[in-house]
């Protein structure tokens, strides 16, 4: 085992220790850790060390993660308007996010960028409140193992005395400086860490609300199939009524009917932007699951007509966000080891060749 592998395993062990031994009265640490992983993945592919994140973008990603969780949850017929995510009581940022969602009747997926554009004043106020809470609590405690703080992920330059006015005026040093090698390690570990963090998050909410965890996991982190059905007709039309993966026509039988699939799998990165969505046979969608698509699939997805996608996004009032989706794909594919199996169809796989990625040589 080389030193890079040892460093990778060491980081994973420390994160597992935080999840197992950390003191969790709320779910903020889970959301913050997932936000950091997601932001690193979404950073430009040419990002070099040291990698820096900033608190406003962490707050925005946390809002994106919590927003769908504030929809009503049906617990065996008993409607719960807001799942409790704190065992310590008091008003939480989730309550504030829920109030924002309810005020503007937000029921379909929107990115923070879209929310800021559509509800600028209210969203800015919400972001500041979330940022202050995150800076004051989970960001200072996320690296606690047992009773000691061991900075192994990042360094920050504020303490628990940070004031709301400092966040509002951005008069504090809001930079999160990742430790050397952490960014690339988080990208490589994301496929393992995401389900682990989500499991811990689900268990915590289940305990707080006395809910069966299996149903709860699907509600908190499952793919939002219901709202995605709105995009099935235009995506079918874009693909000439053919499955994106096998190129056979859609039909009426269950296995051949059209479903909307996340090209970069939902299990790898939660991205509901239109640029990441394709129409696929139900059977192809189920066979692909959390696999990365083959180089041929990747090339066709990467080269889809952007003007047609833009027209669909405008008509459906859906976020497109091509640069973000392409950037995520680029980081994830380039983090895979050479010869990683890539799904073609059915039980057929080919192997990753980094030099054949569609963006190689593109300026």
CSV table of C-alpha atoms in Angstrom, one decimal:
chain,number,residue,atom,x,y,z
A,1,UNK,CA,0.0,0.0,0.0
A,2,UNK,CA,1.5,3.4,-1.0
A,3,UNK,CA,1.4,6.5,1.0
A,4,UNK,CA,-1.5,8.0,-1.0
A,5,UNK,CA,-3.7,5.0,-0.2
A,6,UNK,CA,-2.7,5.2,3.5
A,7,UNK,CA,-3.6,8.9,3.6
A,8,UNK,CA,-6.9,8.1,1.9
A,9,UNK,CA,-7.8,5.4,4.4
A,10,UNK,CA,-6.6,7.5,7.3
A,11,UNK,CA,-9.0,10.4,6.3
A,12,UNK,CA,-11.8,7.9,5.9
A,13,UNK,CA,-11.2,6.5,9.4
A,14,UNK,CA,-11.2,9.9,10.9
A,15,UNK,CA,-14.5,10.8,9.2
A,16,UNK,CA,-16.0,7.6,10.4
A,17,UNK,CA,-14.8,8.4,14.0
A,18,UNK,CA,-16.5,11.8,13.8
A,19,UNK,CA,-19.8,10.1,12.7
A,20,UNK,CA,-19.6,7.4,15.3
A,21,UNK,CA,-18.2,9.4,18.3
A,22,UNK,CA,-19.3,12.9,17.6
A,23,UNK,CA,-22.0,14.6,19.8
A,24,UNK,CA,-25.0,15.1,17.6
A,25,UNK,CA,-28.1,16.8,18.9
A,26,UNK,CA,-29.0,18.1,15.4
A,27,UNK,CA,-28.4,17.0,11.9
A,28,UNK,CA,-26.3,20.1,10.9
A,29,UNK,CA,-23.0,18.2,10.9
A,30,UNK,CA,-24.3,15.7,8.4
A,31,UNK,CA,-25.5,18.4,6.1
A,32,UNK,CA,-22.3,20.4,6.4
A,33,UNK,CA,-20.1,17.4,5.7
A,34,UNK,CA,-22.1,16.5,2.6
A,35,UNK,CA,-22.1,20.1,1.5
A,36,UNK,CA,-18.3,20.2,1.7
A,37,UNK,CA,-18.0,17.0,-0.3
A,38,UNK,CA,-20.4,18.3,-2.9
A,39,UNK,CA,-18.7,21.7,-3.3
A,40,UNK,CA,-15.3,20.0,-3.7
A,41,UNK,CA,-16.8,17.8,-6.5
A,42,UNK,CA,-18.3,20.9,-8.2
A,43,UNK,CA,-15.1,22.9,-8.1
A,44,UNK,CA,-13.5,23.6,-11.4
A,45,UNK,CA,-11.5,20.6,-12.7
A,46,UNK,CA,-8.3,22.7,-12.8
A,47,UNK,CA,-8.6,23.6,-9.1
A,48,UNK,CA,-5.1,23.3,-7.5
A,49,UNK,CA,-4.0,22.9,-3.9
A,50,UNK,CA,-4.6,24.5,-1.5
A,51,UNK,CA,-8.4,24.3,-2.1
A,52,UNK,CA,-10.5,26.9,-0.5
A,53,UNK,CA,-14.3,26.9,0.1
A,54,UNK,CA,-16.3,29.9,1.4
A,55,UNK,CA,-19.1,30.0,4.0
A,56,UNK,CA,-21.7,31.6,1.7
A,57,UNK,CA,-21.4,28.7,-0.7
A,58,UNK,CA,-21.5,26.1,2.1
A,59,UNK,CA,-24.7,27.7,3.4
A,60,UNK,CA,-26.3,27.7,0.0
A,61,UNK,CA,-25.5,24.0,-0.5
A,62,UNK,CA,-26.9,23.2,2.9
A,63,UNK,CA,-30.1,25.0,2.0
A,64,UNK,CA,-30.3,22.9,-1.2
A,65,UNK,CA,-29.9,19.7,0.9
A,66,UNK,CA,-32.5,20.6,3.5
A,67,UNK,CA,-35.1,22.1,1.2
A,68,UNK,CA,-36.8,18.9,-0.1
A,69,UNK,CA,-36.7,17.5,3.5
A,70,UNK,CA,-39.1,20.3,4.6
A,71,UNK,CA,-42.0,19.0,2.4
A,72,UNK,CA,-44.8,17.2,4.3
A,73,UNK,CA,-43.9,13.6,5.3
A,74,UNK,CA,-46.7,11.1,5.6
A,75,UNK,CA,-45.9,8.8,8.5
A,76,UNK,CA,-48.4,6.0,7.9
A,77,UNK,CA,-51.3,8.4,7.4
A,78,UNK,CA,-50.3,10.9,10.0
A,79,UNK,CA,-49.1,14.1,8.2
A,80,UNK,CA,-46.0,15.6,9.6
A,81,UNK,CA,-45.5,19.2,8.3
A,82,UNK,CA,-41.9,19.4,9.3
A,83,UNK,CA,-39.6,16.6,10.4
A,84,UNK,CA,-37.8,17.4,13.6
A,85,UNK,CA,-34.0,17.5,13.1
A,86,UNK,CA,-33.0,18.5,16.6
A,87,UNK,CA,-33.3,16.7,19.9
A,88,UNK,CA,-32.4,19.9,21.8
A,89,UNK,CA,-35.5,21.9,20.9
A,90,UNK,CA,-35.6,25.5,19.9
A,91,UNK,CA,-35.9,27.1,16.4
A,92,UNK,CA,-33.6,25.6,13.9
A,93,UNK,CA,-32.4,26.6,10.5
A,94,UNK,CA,-34.6,23.8,9.1
A,95,UNK,CA,-37.6,25.7,10.5
A,96,UNK,CA,-36.5,28.8,8.7
A,97,UNK,CA,-35.9,27.0,5.4
A,98,UNK,CA,-39.4,25.5,5.7
A,99,UNK,CA,-40.9,28.9,6.3
A,100,UNK,CA,-39.1,30.2,3.2
A,101,UNK,CA,-40.2,27.2,1.1
A,102,UNK,CA,-43.8,27.6,2.3
A,103,UNK,CA,-44.0,31.3,1.7
A,104,UNK,CA,-42.9,31.0,-1.9
A,105,UNK,CA,-44.7,27.6,-2.5
A,106,UNK,CA,-41.6,25.9,-3.7
A,107,UNK,CA,-42.4,22.3,-4.6
A,108,UNK,CA,-40.1,21.6,-7.5
A,109,UNK,CA,-36.3,21.4,-7.6
A,110,UNK,CA,-34.4,24.7,-7.6
A,111,UNK,CA,-30.8,25.4,-7.1
A,112,UNK,CA,-29.6,28.1,-4.7
A,113,UNK,CA,-28.7,30.3,-7.7
A,114,UNK,CA,-32.3,30.0,-9.0
A,115,UNK,CA,-33.7,30.8,-5.5
A,116,UNK,CA,-31.5,33.8,-5.2
A,117,UNK,CA,-32.5,35.0,-8.6
A,118,UNK,CA,-36.3,34.5,-8.0
A,119,UNK,CA,-36.5,35.5,-4.3
A,120,UNK,CA,-33.5,37.7,-3.9
A,121,UNK,CA,-34.2,39.6,-0.7
A,122,UNK,CA,-35.8,36.7,1.3
A,123,UNK,CA,-33.1,34.2,0.1
A,124,UNK,CA,-30.3,36.5,1.1
A,125,UNK,CA,-31.8,36.8,4.6
A,126,UNK,CA,-32.2,33.0,4.8
A,127,UNK,CA,-28.6,32.4,3.6
A,128,UNK,CA,-27.2,34.8,6.2
A,129,UNK,CA,-29.1,33.1,9.0
A,130,UNK,CA,-28.0,29.6,7.8
A,131,UNK,CA,-24.4,30.8,7.4
A,132,UNK,CA,-24.2,32.3,10.9
A,133,UNK,CA,-25.6,29.1,12.5
A,134,UNK,CA,-23.2,26.9,10.5
A,135,UNK,CA,-20.2,29.1,11.3
A,136,UNK,CA,-21.0,29.2,15.0
A,137,UNK,CA,-21.7,25.5,15.5
A,138,UNK,CA,-21.0,22.6,13.0
A,139,UNK,CA,-18.1,24.2,11.3
A,140,UNK,CA,-16.3,24.5,14.6
A,141,UNK,CA,-17.3,21.1,15.8
A,142,UNK,CA,-17.2,18.9,12.7
A,143,UNK,CA,-13.6,17.9,13.4
A,144,UNK,CA,-14.2,16.8,17.0
A,145,UNK,CA,-13.4,13.2,17.8
A,146,UNK,CA,-14.5,12.4,21.3
A,147,UNK,CA,-13.7,15.5,23.5
A,148,UNK,CA,-10.8,16.8,21.4
A,149,UNK,CA,-10.7,18.9,18.3
A,150,UNK,CA,-8.4,17.6,15.6
A,151,UNK,CA,-8.3,19.7,12.5
A,152,UNK,CA,-7.8,17.1,9.7
A,153,UNK,CA,-10.2,18.4,7.1
A,154,UNK,CA,-9.8,22.2,7.1
A,155,UNK,CA,-8.7,25.4,9.0
A,156,UNK,CA,-10.9,28.4,9.7
A,157,UNK,CA,-10.2,31.8,11.3
A,158,UNK,CA,-13.2,32.5,13.4
A,159,UNK,CA,-14.6,31.2,16.7
A,160,UNK,CA,-17.9,30.7,18.4
A,161,UNK,CA,-18.2,34.5,19.2
A,162,UNK,CA,-18.9,35.3,15.6
A,163,UNK,CA,-21.8,37.8,15.3
A,164,UNK,CA,-24.7,38.0,12.9
A,165,UNK,CA,-23.6,41.4,11.8
A,166,UNK,CA,-20.2,40.0,10.8
A,167,UNK,CA,-21.9,37.5,8.6
A,168,UNK,CA,-24.4,40.0,7.2
A,169,UNK,CA,-21.5,42.4,6.2
A,170,UNK,CA,-19.1,39.6,5.3
A,171,UNK,CA,-16.6,41.3,7.6
A,172,UNK,CA,-15.1,38.1,8.9
A,173,UNK,CA,-12.6,35.8,7.2
A,174,UNK,CA,-15.2,33.3,5.7
A,175,UNK,CA,-12.6,31.1,4.0
A,176,UNK,CA,-12.4,27.4,4.7
A,177,UNK,CA,-8.9,26.2,3.8
A,178,UNK,CA,-8.8,22.5,3.2
A,179,UNK,CA,-5.8,20.6,4.3
A,180,UNK,CA,-3.4,19.4,1.6
A,181,UNK,CA,-4.8,16.4,-0.3
A,182,UNK,CA,-8.2,16.5,1.4
A,183,UNK,CA,-10.1,17.8,-1.7
A,184,UNK,CA,-8.9,15.0,-4.0
A,185,UNK,CA,-9.4,12.4,-1.2
A,186,UNK,CA,-13.0,13.6,-0.7
A,187,UNK,CA,-13.7,13.2,-4.4
A,188,UNK,CA,-12.3,9.7,-4.4
A,189,UNK,CA,-14.2,8.7,-1.2
A,190,UNK,CA,-17.5,10.4,-2.1
A,191,UNK,CA,-19.1,7.2,-3.4
A,192,UNK,CA,-18.5,5.5,0.0
A,193,UNK,CA,-19.0,8.5,2.3
A,194,UNK,CA,-22.3,9.8,0.9
A,195,UNK,CA,-24.4,6.6,1.8
A,196,UNK,CA,-22.6,6.4,5.1
A,197,UNK,CA,-23.4,10.0,6.1
A,198,UNK,CA,-27.0,9.6,4.8
A,199,UNK,CA,-27.5,6.5,6.9
A,200,UNK,CA,-26.3,8.3,10.0
A,201,UNK,CA,-28.5,11.3,9.2
A,202,UNK,CA,-31.6,9.0,8.6
A,203,UNK,CA,-31.0,7.2,11.9
A,204,UNK,CA,-30.8,10.5,13.8
A,205,UNK,CA,-34.0,11.8,12.3
A,206,UNK,CA,-35.7,8.4,12.8
A,207,UNK,CA,-34.8,8.5,16.5
A,208,UNK,CA,-35.9,12.1,17.0
A,209,UNK,CA,-39.3,11.5,15.2
A,210,UNK,CA,-39.9,7.8,16.0
A,211,UNK,CA,-40.1,6.9,12.4
A,212,UNK,CA,-39.3,3.7,10.5
A,213,UNK,CA,-35.9,4.3,8.9
A,214,UNK,CA,-36.5,2.6,5.6
A,215,UNK,CA,-39.5,4.8,4.7
A,216,UNK,CA,-37.6,7.8,6.0
A,217,UNK,CA,-34.5,7.2,3.9
A,218,UNK,CA,-36.5,7.2,0.7
A,219,UNK,CA,-38.2,10.5,1.7
A,220,UNK,CA,-35.0,12.2,2.8
A,221,UNK,CA,-32.6,11.1,0.1
A,222,UNK,CA,-34.5,9.2,-2.6
A,223,UNK,CA,-34.7,10.4,-6.2
A,224,UNK,CA,-37.6,12.8,-6.7
A,225,UNK,CA,-39.4,10.8,-9.4
A,226,UNK,CA,-42.8,12.5,-9.1
A,227,UNK,CA,-41.7,16.0,-10.1
A,228,UNK,CA,-39.3,14.6,-12.7
A,229,UNK,CA,-42.2,13.1,-14.7
A,230,UNK,CA,-42.9,16.7,-15.9
A,231,UNK,CA,-39.7,16.4,-18.0
A,232,UNK,CA,-40.4,13.0,-19.6
A,233,UNK,CA,-42.3,14.3,-22.7
A,234,UNK,CA,-39.8,17.0,-23.7
A,235,UNK,CA,-36.8,14.7,-23.1
A,236,UNK,CA,-38.4,11.9,-25.2
A,237,UNK,CA,-38.9,14.4,-27.9
A,238,UNK,CA,-35.3,15.6,-27.7
A,239,UNK,CA,-34.2,11.9,-28.1
A,240,UNK,CA,-36.6,11.2,-31.0
A,241,UNK,CA,-38.7,8.9,-28.7
A,242,UNK,CA,-35.7,6.6,-28.1
A,243,UNK,CA,-34.0,5.5,-24.9
A,244,UNK,CA,-30.8,7.4,-24.3
A,245,UNK,CA,-28.9,4.3,-23.5
A,246,UNK,CA,-30.0,1.5,-25.8
A,247,UNK,CA,-31.5,3.7,-28.6
A,248,UNK,CA,-34.6,1.6,-28.9
A,249,UNK,CA,-38.0,3.2,-29.1
A,250,UNK,CA,-40.2,3.7,-26.0
A,251,UNK,CA,-43.3,1.6,-25.8
A,252,UNK,CA,-46.3,0.9,-23.6
A,253,UNK,CA,-45.0,-2.0,-21.6
A,254,UNK,CA,-43.6,-1.3,-18.1
A,255,UNK,CA,-40.0,-2.3,-19.1
A,256,UNK,CA,-40.1,-0.1,-22.2
A,257,UNK,CA,-41.9,2.9,-20.8
A,258,UNK,CA,-39.9,6.2,-20.4
A,259,UNK,CA,-38.4,7.3,-17.1
A,260,UNK,CA,-36.2,10.3,-16.3
A,261,UNK,CA,-32.7,9.2,-15.3
A,262,UNK,CA,-29.8,11.1,-13.7
A,263,UNK,CA,-26.9,10.6,-16.0
A,264,UNK,CA,-24.4,11.2,-13.2
A,265,UNK,CA,-26.1,8.8,-10.7
A,266,UNK,CA,-28.1,10.3,-7.9
A,267,UNK,CA,-26.2,8.1,-5.5
A,268,UNK,CA,-22.9,9.8,-6.6
A,269,UNK,CA,-24.1,13.4,-6.5
A,270,UNK,CA,-27.5,14.9,-6.0
A,271,UNK,CA,-28.0,17.0,-9.1
A,272,UNK,CA,-31.5,17.5,-10.5
A,273,UNK,CA,-30.5,20.1,-13.1
A,274,UNK,CA,-31.9,19.4,-16.6
A,275,UNK,CA,-28.4,19.1,-18.0
A,276,UNK,CA,-28.0,15.9,-15.9
A,277,UNK,CA,-31.2,14.3,-17.0
A,278,UNK,CA,-32.0,11.9,-19.8
A,279,UNK,CA,-35.0,9.8,-20.8
A,280,UNK,CA,-34.5,6.0,-20.5
A,281,UNK,CA,-36.4,2.8,-20.6
A,282,UNK,CA,-37.4,1.7,-17.2
A,283,UNK,CA,-35.4,-1.5,-17.6
A,284,UNK,CA,-32.3,0.4,-18.7
A,285,UNK,CA,-32.7,2.9,-15.8
A,286,UNK,CA,-32.9,0.0,-13.3
A,287,UNK,CA,-29.9,-1.8,-14.9
A,288,UNK,CA,-27.7,1.3,-14.8
A,289,UNK,CA,-28.5,2.1,-11.1
A,290,UNK,CA,-25.4,3.8,-9.6
A,291,UNK,CA,-23.0,2.8,-12.3
A,292,UNK,CA,-21.2,5.5,-14.4
A,293,UNK,CA,-22.1,5.4,-18.0
A,294,UNK,CA,-19.7,4.2,-20.7
A,295,UNK,CA,-17.5,6.5,-22.7
A,296,UNK,CA,-19.9,6.3,-25.6
A,297,UNK,CA,-22.9,7.3,-23.4
A,298,UNK,CA,-20.7,10.0,-21.8
A,299,UNK,CA,-19.8,11.4,-25.2
A,300,UNK,CA,-23.4,11.6,-26.4
A,301,UNK,CA,-24.5,13.2,-23.2
A,302,UNK,CA,-21.6,15.7,-23.3
A,303,UNK,CA,-22.5,16.7,-26.8
A,304,UNK,CA,-26.3,17.1,-26.6
A,305,UNK,CA,-27.6,20.2,-28.3
A,306,UNK,CA,-27.5,22.9,-25.7
A,307,UNK,CA,-30.0,25.2,-27.4
A,308,UNK,CA,-32.6,22.4,-27.3
A,309,UNK,CA,-32.0,21.8,-23.6
A,310,UNK,CA,-32.2,25.6,-23.0
A,311,UNK,CA,-35.7,25.6,-24.7
A,312,UNK,CA,-36.9,22.8,-22.5
A,313,UNK,CA,-35.6,24.5,-19.4
A,314,UNK,CA,-37.3,27.7,-20.2
A,315,UNK,CA,-40.6,26.0,-21.1
A,316,UNK,CA,-40.6,23.9,-17.9
A,317,UNK,CA,-39.1,26.6,-15.7
A,318,UNK,CA,-36.4,24.1,-14.7
A,319,UNK,CA,-32.8,24.8,-13.8
A,320,UNK,CA,-30.4,23.8,-16.7
A,321,UNK,CA,-27.0,24.6,-15.3
A,322,UNK,CA,-24.8,23.0,-18.0
A,323,UNK,CA,-21.4,24.3,-16.6
A,324,UNK,CA,-22.1,22.9,-13.1
A,325,UNK,CA,-23.3,19.5,-14.4
A,326,UNK,CA,-20.3,19.1,-16.8
A,327,UNK,CA,-17.9,20.2,-14.1
A,328,UNK,CA,-19.3,17.6,-11.7
A,329,UNK,CA,-19.0,14.9,-14.4
A,330,UNK,CA,-15.5,15.9,-15.2
A,331,UNK,CA,-14.3,15.7,-11.6
A,332,UNK,CA,-16.0,12.4,-10.9
A,333,UNK,CA,-14.9,10.6,-14.1
A,334,UNK,CA,-11.3,11.9,-13.8
A,335,UNK,CA,-11.2,10.7,-10.2
A,336,UNK,CA,-11.9,7.1,-11.3
A,337,UNK,CA,-8.9,4.7,-11.6
A,338,UNK,CA,-7.9,3.7,-15.2
A,339,UNK,CA,-9.9,0.7,-16.4
A,340,UNK,CA,-12.8,1.3,-14.0
A,341,UNK,CA,-15.8,-0.7,-15.4
A,342,UNK,CA,-18.3,1.7,-17.1
A,343,UNK,CA,-21.9,0.5,-17.8
A,344,UNK,CA,-22.9,0.0,-21.5
A,345,UNK,CA,-26.2,-1.8,-21.1
A,346,UNK,CA,-27.7,-4.9,-19.4
A,347,UNK,CA,-24.7,-6.7,-17.9
A,348,UNK,CA,-22.2,-5.3,-20.3
A,349,UNK,CA,-19.4,-3.0,-19.3
A,350,UNK,CA,-16.4,-1.4,-20.9
A,351,UNK,CA,-13.3,0.1,-19.2
A,352,UNK,CA,-12.4,3.7,-18.6
A,353,UNK,CA,-9.6,5.2,-20.7
A,354,UNK,CA,-8.8,8.6,-19.4
A,355,UNK,CA,-7.4,9.8,-22.7
A,356,UNK,CA,-10.7,9.1,-24.4
A,357,UNK,CA,-12.8,11.3,-22.1
A,358,UNK,CA,-14.8,13.6,-24.4
A,359,UNK,CA,-13.4,16.8,-23.1
A,360,UNK,CA,-9.7,15.7,-23.4
A,361,UNK,CA,-8.1,18.1,-25.9
A,362,UNK,CA,-11.1,20.5,-25.9
A,363,UNK,CA,-10.1,24.0,-25.1
